[in-house]
Each structure stands twice: as structure tokens, then as C-alpha cells.
CSV table of C-alpha atoms in Angstrom, one decimal:
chain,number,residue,atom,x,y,z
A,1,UNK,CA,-3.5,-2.4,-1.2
A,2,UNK,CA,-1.3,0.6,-0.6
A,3,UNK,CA,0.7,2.0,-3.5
A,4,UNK,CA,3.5,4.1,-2.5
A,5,UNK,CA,5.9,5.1,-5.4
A,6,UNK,CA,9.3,4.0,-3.2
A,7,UNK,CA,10.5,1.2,-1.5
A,8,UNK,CA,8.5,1.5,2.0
A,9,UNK,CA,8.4,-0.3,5.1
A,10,UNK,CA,4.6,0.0,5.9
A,11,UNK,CA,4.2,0.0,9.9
A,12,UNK,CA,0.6,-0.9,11.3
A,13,UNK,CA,-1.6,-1.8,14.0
A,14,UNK,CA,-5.1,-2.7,14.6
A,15,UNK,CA,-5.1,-1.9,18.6
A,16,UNK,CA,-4.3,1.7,18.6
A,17,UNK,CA,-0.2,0.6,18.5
A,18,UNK,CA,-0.3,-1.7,21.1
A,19,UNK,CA,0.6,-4.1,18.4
A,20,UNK,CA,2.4,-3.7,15.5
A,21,UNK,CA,3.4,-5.5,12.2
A,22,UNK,CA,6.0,-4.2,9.6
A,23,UNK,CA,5.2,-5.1,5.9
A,24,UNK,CA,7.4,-4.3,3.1
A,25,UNK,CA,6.6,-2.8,-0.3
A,26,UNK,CA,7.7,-4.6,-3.1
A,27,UNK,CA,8.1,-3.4,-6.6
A,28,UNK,CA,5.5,-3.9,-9.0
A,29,UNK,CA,7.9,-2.6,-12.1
A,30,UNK,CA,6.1,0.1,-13.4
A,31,UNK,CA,6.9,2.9,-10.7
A,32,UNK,CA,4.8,1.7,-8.3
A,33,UNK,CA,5.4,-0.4,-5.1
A,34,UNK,CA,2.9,-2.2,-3.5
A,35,UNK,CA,2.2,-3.7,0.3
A,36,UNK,CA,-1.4,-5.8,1.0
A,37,UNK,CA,-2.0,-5.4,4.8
A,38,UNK,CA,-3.6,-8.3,6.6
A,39,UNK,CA,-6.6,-7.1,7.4
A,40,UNK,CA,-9.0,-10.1,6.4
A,41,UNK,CA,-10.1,-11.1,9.7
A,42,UNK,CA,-10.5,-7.9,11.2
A,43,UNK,CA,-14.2,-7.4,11.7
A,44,UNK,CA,-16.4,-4.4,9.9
A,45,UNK,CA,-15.7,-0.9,11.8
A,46,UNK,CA,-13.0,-1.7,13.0
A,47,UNK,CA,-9.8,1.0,12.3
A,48,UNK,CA,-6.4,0.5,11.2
A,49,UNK,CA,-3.3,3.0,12.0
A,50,UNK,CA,-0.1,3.4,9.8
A,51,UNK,CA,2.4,5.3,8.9
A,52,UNK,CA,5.6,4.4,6.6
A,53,UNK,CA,9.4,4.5,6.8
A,54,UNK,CA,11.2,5.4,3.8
A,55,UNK,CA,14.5,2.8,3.8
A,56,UNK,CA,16.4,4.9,1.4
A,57,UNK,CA,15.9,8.2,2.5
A,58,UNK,CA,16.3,6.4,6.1
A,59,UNK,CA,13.2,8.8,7.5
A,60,UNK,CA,10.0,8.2,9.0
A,61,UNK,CA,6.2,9.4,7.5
A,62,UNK,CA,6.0,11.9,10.3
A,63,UNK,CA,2.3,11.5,10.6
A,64,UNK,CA,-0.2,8.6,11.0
A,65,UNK,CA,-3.0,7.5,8.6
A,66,UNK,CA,-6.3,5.9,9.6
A,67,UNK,CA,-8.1,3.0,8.0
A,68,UNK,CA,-11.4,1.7,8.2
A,69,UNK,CA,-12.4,-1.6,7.6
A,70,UNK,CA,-15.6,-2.0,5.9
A,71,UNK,CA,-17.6,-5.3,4.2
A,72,UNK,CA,-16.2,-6.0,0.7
A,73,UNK,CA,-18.0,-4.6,-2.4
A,74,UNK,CA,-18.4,-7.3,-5.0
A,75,UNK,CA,-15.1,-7.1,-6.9
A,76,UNK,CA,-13.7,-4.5,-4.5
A,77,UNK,CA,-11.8,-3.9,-1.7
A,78,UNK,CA,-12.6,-3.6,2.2
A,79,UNK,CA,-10.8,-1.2,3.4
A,80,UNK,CA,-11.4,2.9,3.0
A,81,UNK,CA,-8.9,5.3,3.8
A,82,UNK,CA,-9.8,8.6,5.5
């Protein structure tokens, strides 16, 4: 899960942009907001890209962010960030 601390629009793709989805954050109520990408069938080595738009400072990121998708520790999560 990504944890921005604004209201985001997360943009992503798992084929180097040649698809993309848009998933919005929502807000957990403690100054966090949260967005859970679906990345559960996406096999072991393969990469995510993202980047976010801000909706209330009406920008975008300005840079891209890569994801790797590795197998799930027991009681953790799948993907690592780099």
C-alpha cells in the first residue's frame, strides 16, 4: 500500500505505460491517505511504474517511481519499492 499524506490520484502501469490505471487515495483519518494497487496477479519480477497527481494542488509528481513485485513474506507485503 502507498501512503501519501494528500489526497492523490495514483497513476500506474505494469507494461512500461502502455497501459494505465488511475487509483485514488482515500483518507485513512489520521493524516494519512492510502491507495492498494492491484498488483496480485502480476507474476514475481515483474516491475510496476507510477507517478501521482496532486488534485488540490492540480500538479503532477514530476518524476516516475519503480516497483518490484516480489513473492509475499508471511504477514507481509509483495511489492518493494526502489
Amino acid at each position: 500500500a502507498l501512503r501519501p499524506r494528500a489526497p492523490a490520484v495514483n497513476h500506474w502501469s505494469a507494461d512500461d505505460w502502455k497501459m494505465c490505471h488511475d487509483v485514488k487515495t482515500h483518507d485513512t483519518g489520521i493524516g494519512i491517505h492510502l491507495v492498494d494497487l492491484a498488483t496480485q496477479k502480476l507474476a514475481e519480477g515483474k516491475q510496476i511504474k507510477l507517478t501521482f497527481y496532486w488534485p488540490d494542488a492540480k500538479r503532477w509528481e514530476g518524476a516516475d517511481f519503480v516497483v518490484h513485485i516480489a513473492t509475499a513474506a508471511k504477514g507481509g507485503s509483495k511489492a518493494h519499492e526502489q
